[in-house]
Tab-separated table of C-alpha atoms and ligand atoms in Angstrom:
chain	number	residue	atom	x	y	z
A	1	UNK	CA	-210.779	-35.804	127.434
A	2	UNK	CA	-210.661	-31.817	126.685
A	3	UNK	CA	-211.624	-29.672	129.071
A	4	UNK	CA	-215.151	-27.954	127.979
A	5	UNK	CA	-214.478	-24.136	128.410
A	6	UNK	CA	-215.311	-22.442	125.334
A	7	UNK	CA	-218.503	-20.265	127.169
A	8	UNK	CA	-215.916	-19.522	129.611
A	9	UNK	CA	-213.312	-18.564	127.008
A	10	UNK	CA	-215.732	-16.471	125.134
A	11	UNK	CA	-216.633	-14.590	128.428
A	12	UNK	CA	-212.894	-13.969	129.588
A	13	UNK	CA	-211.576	-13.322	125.648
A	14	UNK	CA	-214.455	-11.448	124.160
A	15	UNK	CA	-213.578	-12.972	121.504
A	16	UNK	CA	-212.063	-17.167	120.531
A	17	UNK	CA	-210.629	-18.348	117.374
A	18	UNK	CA	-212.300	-22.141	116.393
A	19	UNK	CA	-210.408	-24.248	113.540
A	20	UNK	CA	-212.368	-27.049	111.259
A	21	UNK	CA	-210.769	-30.562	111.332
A	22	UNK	CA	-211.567	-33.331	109.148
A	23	UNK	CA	-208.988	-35.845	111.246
A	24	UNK	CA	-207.532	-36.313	114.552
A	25	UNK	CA	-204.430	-35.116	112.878
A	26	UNK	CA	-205.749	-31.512	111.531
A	27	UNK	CA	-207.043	-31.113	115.355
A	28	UNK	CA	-204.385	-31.667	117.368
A	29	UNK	CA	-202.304	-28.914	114.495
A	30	UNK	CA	-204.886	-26.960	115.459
A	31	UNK	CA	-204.578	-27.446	118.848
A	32	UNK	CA	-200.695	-26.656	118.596
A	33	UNK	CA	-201.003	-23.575	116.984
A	34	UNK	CA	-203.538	-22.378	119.663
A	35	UNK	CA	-206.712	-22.234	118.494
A	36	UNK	CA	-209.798	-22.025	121.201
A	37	UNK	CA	-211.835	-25.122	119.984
A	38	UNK	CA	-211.942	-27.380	116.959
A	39	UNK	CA	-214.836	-27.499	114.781
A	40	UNK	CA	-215.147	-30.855	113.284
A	41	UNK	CA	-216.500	-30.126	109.836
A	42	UNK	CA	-219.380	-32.302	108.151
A	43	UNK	CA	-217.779	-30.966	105.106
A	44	UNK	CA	-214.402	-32.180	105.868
A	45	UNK	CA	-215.186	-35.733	107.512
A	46	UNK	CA	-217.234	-36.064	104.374
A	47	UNK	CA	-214.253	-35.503	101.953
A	48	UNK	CA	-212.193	-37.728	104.364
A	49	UNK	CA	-214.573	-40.588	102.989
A	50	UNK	CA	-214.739	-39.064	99.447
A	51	UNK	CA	-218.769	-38.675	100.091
A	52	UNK	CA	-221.315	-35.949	99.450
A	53	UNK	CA	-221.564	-33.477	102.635
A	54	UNK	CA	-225.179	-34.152	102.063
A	55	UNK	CA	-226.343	-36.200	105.433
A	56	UNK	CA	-224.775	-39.207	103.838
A	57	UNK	CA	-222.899	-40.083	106.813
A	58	UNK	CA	-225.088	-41.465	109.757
A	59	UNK	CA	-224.446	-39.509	113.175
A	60	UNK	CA	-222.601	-42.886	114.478
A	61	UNK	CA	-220.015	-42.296	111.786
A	62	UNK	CA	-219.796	-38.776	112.812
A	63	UNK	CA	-219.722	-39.741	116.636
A	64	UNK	CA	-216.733	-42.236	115.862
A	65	UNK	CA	-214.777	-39.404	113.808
A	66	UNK	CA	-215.040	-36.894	116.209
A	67	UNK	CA	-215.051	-38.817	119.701
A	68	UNK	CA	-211.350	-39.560	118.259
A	69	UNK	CA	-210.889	-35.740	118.190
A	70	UNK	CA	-211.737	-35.513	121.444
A	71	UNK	CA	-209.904	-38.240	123.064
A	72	UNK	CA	-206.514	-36.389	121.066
A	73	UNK	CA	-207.416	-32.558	122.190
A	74	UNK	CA	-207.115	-31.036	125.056
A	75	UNK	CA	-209.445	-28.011	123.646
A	76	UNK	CA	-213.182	-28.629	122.983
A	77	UNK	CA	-214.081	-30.145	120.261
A	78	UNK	CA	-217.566	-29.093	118.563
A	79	UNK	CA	-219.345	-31.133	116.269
A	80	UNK	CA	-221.315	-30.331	113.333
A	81	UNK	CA	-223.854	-32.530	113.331
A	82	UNK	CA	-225.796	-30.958	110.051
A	83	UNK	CA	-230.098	-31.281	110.655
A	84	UNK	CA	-229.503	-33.538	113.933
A	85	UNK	CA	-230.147	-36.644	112.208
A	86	UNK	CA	-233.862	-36.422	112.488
A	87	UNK	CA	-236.523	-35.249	114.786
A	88	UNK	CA	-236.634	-33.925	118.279
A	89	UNK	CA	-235.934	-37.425	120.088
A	90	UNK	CA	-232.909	-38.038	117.352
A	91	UNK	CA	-231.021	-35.035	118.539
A	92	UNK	CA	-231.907	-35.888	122.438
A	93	UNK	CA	-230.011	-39.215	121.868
A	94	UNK	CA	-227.210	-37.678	119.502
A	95	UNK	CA	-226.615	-34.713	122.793
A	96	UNK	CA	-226.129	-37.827	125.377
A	97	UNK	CA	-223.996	-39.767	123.064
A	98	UNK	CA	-222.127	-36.553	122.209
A	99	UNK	CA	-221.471	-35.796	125.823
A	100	UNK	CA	-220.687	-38.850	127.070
A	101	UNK	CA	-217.710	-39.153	124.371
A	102	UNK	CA	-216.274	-35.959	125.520
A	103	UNK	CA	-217.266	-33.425	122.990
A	104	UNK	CA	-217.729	-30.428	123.866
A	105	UNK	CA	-220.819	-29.572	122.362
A	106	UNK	CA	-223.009	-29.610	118.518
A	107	UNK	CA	-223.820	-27.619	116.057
A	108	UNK	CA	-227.373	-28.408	114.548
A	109	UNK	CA	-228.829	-26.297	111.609
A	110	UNK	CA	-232.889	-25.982	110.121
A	111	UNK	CA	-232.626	-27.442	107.199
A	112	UNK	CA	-234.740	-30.404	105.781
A	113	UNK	CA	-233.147	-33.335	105.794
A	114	UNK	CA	-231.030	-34.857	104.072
A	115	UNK	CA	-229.347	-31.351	103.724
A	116	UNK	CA	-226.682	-30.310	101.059
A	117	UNK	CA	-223.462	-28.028	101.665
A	118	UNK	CA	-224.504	-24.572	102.460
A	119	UNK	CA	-221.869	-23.005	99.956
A	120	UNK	CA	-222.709	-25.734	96.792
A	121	UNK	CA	-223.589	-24.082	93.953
A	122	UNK	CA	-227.333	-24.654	92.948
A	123	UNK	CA	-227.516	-27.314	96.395
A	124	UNK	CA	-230.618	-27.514	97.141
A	125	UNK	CA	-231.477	-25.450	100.283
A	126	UNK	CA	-234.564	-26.112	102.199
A	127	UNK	CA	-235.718	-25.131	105.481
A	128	UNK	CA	-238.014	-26.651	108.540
A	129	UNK	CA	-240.214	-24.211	110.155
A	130	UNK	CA	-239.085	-22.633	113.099
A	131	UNK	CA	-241.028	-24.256	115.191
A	132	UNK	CA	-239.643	-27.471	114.436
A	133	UNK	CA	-236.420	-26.399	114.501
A	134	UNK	CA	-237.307	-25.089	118.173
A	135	UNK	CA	-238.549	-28.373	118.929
A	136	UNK	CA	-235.175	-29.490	118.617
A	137	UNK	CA	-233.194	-27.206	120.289
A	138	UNK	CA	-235.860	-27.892	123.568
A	139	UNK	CA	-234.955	-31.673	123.411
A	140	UNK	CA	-230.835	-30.645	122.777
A	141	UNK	CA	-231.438	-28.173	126.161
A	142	UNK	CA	-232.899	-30.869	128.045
A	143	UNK	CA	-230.810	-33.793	126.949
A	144	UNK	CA	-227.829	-32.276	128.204
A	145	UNK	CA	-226.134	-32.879	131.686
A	146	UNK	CA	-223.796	-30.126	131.392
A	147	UNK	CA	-224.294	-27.070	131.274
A	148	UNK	CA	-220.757	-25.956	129.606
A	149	UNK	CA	-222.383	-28.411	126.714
A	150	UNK	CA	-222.414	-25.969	124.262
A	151	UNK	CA	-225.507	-26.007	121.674
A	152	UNK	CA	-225.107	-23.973	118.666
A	153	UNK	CA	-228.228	-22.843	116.920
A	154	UNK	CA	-227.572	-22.328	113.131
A	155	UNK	CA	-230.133	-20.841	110.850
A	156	UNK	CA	-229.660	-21.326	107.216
A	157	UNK	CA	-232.217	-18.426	106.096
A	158	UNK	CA	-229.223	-16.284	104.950
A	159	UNK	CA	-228.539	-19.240	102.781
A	160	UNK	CA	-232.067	-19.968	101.329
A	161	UNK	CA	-232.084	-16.713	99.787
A	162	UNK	CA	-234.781	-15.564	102.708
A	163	UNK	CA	-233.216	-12.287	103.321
A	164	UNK	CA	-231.999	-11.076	107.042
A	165	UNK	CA	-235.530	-10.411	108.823
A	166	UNK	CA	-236.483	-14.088	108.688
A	167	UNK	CA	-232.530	-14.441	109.593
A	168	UNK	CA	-233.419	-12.472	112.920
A	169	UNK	CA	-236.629	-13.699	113.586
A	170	UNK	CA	-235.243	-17.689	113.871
A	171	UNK	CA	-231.955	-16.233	115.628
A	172	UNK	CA	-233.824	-14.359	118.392
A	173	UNK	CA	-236.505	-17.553	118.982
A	174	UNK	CA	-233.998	-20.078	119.013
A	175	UNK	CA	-231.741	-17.893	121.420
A	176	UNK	CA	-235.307	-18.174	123.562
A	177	UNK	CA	-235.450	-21.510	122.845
A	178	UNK	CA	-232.207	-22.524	124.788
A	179	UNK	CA	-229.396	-22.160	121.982
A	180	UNK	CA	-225.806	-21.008	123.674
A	181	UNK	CA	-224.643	-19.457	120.506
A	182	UNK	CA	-226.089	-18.342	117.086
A	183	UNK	CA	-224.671	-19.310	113.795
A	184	UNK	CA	-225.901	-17.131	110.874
A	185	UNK	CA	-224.781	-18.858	107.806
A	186	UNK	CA	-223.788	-16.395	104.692
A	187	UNK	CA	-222.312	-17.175	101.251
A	188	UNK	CA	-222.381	-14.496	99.306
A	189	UNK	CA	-218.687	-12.622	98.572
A	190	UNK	CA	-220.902	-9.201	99.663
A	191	UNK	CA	-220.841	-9.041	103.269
A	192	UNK	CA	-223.499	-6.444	103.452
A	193	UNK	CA	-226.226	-9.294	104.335
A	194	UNK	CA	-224.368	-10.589	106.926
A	195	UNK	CA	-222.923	-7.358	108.296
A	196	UNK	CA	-226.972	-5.711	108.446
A	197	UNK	CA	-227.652	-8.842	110.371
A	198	UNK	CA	-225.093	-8.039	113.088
A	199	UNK	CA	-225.742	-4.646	113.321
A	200	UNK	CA	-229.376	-5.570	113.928
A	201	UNK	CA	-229.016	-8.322	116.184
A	202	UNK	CA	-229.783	-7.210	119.563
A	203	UNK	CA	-230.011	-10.828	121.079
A	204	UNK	CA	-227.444	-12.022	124.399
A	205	UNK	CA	-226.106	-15.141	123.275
A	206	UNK	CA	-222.715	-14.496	121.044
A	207	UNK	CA	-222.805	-14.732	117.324
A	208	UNK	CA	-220.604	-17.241	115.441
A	209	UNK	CA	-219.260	-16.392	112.010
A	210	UNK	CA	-217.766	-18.604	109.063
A	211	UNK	CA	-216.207	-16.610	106.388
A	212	UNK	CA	-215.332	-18.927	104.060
A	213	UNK	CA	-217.234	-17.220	101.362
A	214	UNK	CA	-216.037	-13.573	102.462
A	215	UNK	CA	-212.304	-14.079	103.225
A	216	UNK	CA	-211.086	-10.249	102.314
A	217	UNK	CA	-213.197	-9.133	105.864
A	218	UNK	CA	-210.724	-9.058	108.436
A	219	UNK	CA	-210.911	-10.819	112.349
A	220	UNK	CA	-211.027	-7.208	113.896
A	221	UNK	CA	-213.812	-6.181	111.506
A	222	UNK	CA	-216.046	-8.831	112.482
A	223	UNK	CA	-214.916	-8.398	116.490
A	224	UNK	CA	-216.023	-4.330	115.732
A	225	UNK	CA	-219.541	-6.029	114.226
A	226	UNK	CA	-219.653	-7.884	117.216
A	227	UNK	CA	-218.897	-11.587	116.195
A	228	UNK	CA	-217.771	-13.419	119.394
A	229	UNK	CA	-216.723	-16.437	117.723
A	230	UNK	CA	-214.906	-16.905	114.119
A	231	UNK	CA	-214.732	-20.634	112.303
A	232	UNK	CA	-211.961	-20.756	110.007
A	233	UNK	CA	-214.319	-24.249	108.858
A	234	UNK	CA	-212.821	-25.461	105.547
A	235	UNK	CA	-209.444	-24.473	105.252
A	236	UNK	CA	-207.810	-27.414	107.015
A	237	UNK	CA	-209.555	-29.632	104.885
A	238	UNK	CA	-208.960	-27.695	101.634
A	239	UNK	CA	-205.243	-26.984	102.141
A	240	UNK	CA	-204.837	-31.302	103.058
A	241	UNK	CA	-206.187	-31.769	99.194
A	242	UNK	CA	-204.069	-29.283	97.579
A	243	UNK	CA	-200.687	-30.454	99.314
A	244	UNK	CA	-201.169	-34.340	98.995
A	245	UNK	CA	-202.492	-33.891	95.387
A	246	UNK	CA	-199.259	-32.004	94.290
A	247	UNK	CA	-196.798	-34.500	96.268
A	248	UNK	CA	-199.274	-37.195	94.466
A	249	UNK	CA	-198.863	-35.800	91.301
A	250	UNK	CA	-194.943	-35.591	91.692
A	251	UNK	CA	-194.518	-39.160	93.360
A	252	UNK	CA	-196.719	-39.998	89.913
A	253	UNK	CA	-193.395	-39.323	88.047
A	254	UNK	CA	-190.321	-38.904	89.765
A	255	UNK	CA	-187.026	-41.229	89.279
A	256	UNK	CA	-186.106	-40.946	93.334
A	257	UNK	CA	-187.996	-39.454	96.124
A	258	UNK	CA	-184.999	-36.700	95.958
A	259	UNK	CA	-186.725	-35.476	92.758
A	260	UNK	CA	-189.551	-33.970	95.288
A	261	UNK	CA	-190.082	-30.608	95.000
A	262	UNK	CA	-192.585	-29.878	97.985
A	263	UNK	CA	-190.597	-29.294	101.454
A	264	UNK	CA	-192.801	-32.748	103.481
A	265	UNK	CA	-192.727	-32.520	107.263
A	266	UNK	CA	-189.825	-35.046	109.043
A	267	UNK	CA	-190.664	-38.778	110.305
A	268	UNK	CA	-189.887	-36.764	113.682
A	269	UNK	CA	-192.890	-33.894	113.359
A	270	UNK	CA	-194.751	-37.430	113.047
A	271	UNK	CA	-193.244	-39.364	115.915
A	272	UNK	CA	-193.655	-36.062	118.268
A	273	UNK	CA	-197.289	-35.678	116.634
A	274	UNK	CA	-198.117	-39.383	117.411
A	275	UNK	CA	-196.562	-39.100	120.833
A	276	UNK	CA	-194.152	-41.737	120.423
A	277	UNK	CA	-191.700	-41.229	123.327
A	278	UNK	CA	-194.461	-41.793	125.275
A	279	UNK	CA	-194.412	-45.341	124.277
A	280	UNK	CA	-190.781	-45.612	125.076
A	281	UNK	CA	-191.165	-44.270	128.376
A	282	UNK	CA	-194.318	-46.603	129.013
A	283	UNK	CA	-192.497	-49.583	127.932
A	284	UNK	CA	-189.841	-48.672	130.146
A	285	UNK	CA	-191.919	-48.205	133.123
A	286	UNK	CA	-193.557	-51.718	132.556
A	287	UNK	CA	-190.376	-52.852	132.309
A	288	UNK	CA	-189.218	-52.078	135.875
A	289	UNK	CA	-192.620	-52.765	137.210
A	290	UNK	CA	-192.264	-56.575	135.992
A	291	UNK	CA	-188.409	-56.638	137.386
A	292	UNK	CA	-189.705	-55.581	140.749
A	293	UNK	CA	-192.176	-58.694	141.020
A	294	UNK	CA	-189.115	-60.996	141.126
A	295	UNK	CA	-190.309	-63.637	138.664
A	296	UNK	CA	-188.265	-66.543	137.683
B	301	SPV	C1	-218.972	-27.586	107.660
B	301	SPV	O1	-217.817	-27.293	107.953
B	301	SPV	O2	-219.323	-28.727	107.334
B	301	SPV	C2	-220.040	-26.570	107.725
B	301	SPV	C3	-219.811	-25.225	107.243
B	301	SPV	O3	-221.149	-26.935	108.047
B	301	SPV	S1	-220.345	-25.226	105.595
B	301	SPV	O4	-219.559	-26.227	104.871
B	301	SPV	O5	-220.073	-23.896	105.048
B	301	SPV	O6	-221.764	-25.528	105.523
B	302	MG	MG1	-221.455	-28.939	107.788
């Protein structure tokens, strides 16, 4: 199970690097290649099941996708678990089954449910009220046994076209309301939304930032803005598509697998991936252990 130290990371670092993962495999890459946390992307579990990211997926479908994240990673693995599947009680349950699978903590957003992909083009993109949003953050504070659980507060009003006022007004009463960390969700290409909300956001808790829809402003710009927390959420997801469609479309017509043109991992990247010397070594061990009892 990972250990659950991205509060503590954020405090020593000032600033941690989080990578979206739509498999066990794209987490434990992301692992290797050092990232803080994983993020495991609604949007990207949804395109793992060629479904709408759209609350089709029911949170036990999420739970099972992600719980094998966290059984792989030794780095916390956060889930985004969209409107929290419902009401207040909903998310209580979802935060104790989270925790007791070993995640490291949720993401929950306040939007009406079933929501739609934040950067879909004419989605539809409606919010609760704050209050019951706060509603839910109270039952995700008190549903939770430990306190490294990390909640993360998202507000959507960046999104819905509400402009950055209402953006600060539901980030500084959810922060009251118990949220560890605030996600302000933007999609335009102009950051100048997104930065005016960080220069005006004068709450404690650190700000998380996705910027998937701004990708020319740089890591030290938002650190200098004073974004604790960057989620590179899509890219995994978006770069698996684009490299098995193209060997796809190759395989499609080749006359021998020489023909390939795309440089594929080895069988041993695999093998080291899947941890199979461990298995050798196991079998080994049982092996010897079976010897010693001296059957006949
Ligand atoms: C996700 O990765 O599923 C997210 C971020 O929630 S976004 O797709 O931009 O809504
Ligand atoms: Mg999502």
């Amino acid at each position: 199970m990972p250990k659950n130290d991205l509060m503590k990371k954020m405090q020593e670092k000032q600033f941690v690097k989080v990578c979206g993962a739509f498999d066990v495999m794209s987490a434990k890459l992301a692992e290797m290649n050092g990232f803080d946390a994983i993020w495991a992307s609604g949007f990207g579990i949804a395109s793992t099941r060629a479904l709408p990211d759209a609350g089709i997926l029911t949170m036990t479908e999420l739970l099972d996708a992600v719980t094998f994240m966290a059984e792989a990673c030794d780095i916390p693995v956060i889930a985004d678990c969209d409107t929290g599947y419902g009401g207040p009680s909903n998310v209580a349950h979802l935060v104790k089954k989270f925790e007791n699978a070993g995640i490291g903590g949720i993401c929950i957003e306040d939007k009406t449910f079933p929501k739609q992909n934040s950067l879909f083009k004419d989605g539809k993109q409606e919010m609760i009220s704050k209050k019951d949003f706060v509603a839910k953050l109270v039952a995700a504070k008190n549903a939770k046994k430990d306190s490294n659980f990390v909640i993360i507060a998202r507000t959507e009003a960046l999104i819905a076209d509400l402009g950055v006022e209402e953006a600060l007004d539901r980030a500084n009463t959810y922060e009251k309301a118990g949220a560890d960390i605030i996600f302000v969700h933007a999609r335009k290409k102009d950051p100048a939304e997104i930065f005016e909300f960080y220069k005006k956001w004068k709450g404690k808790i650190p700000i998380m930032s996705v910027p998937t829809a701004f990708p020319t402003v740089t890591l030290d710009e938002l650190k200098s803005r004073g974004v604790k927390m960057v989620v590179f959420a899509h890219q995994t997801t978006l770069a698996a598509f684009s490299a098995i469609s193209d060997v796809v479309k190759q395989m499609s017509k080749i006359k021998s697998l020489d023909d390939l043109e795309t440089k594929l991992a080895s069988m041993d990247d695999l093998f080291k991936l899947q941890g199979m010397h461990k298995i050798r070594d196991h079998e080994s061990f049982v092996e010897e252990e079976v010897k010693k009892m001296d059957l006949n």
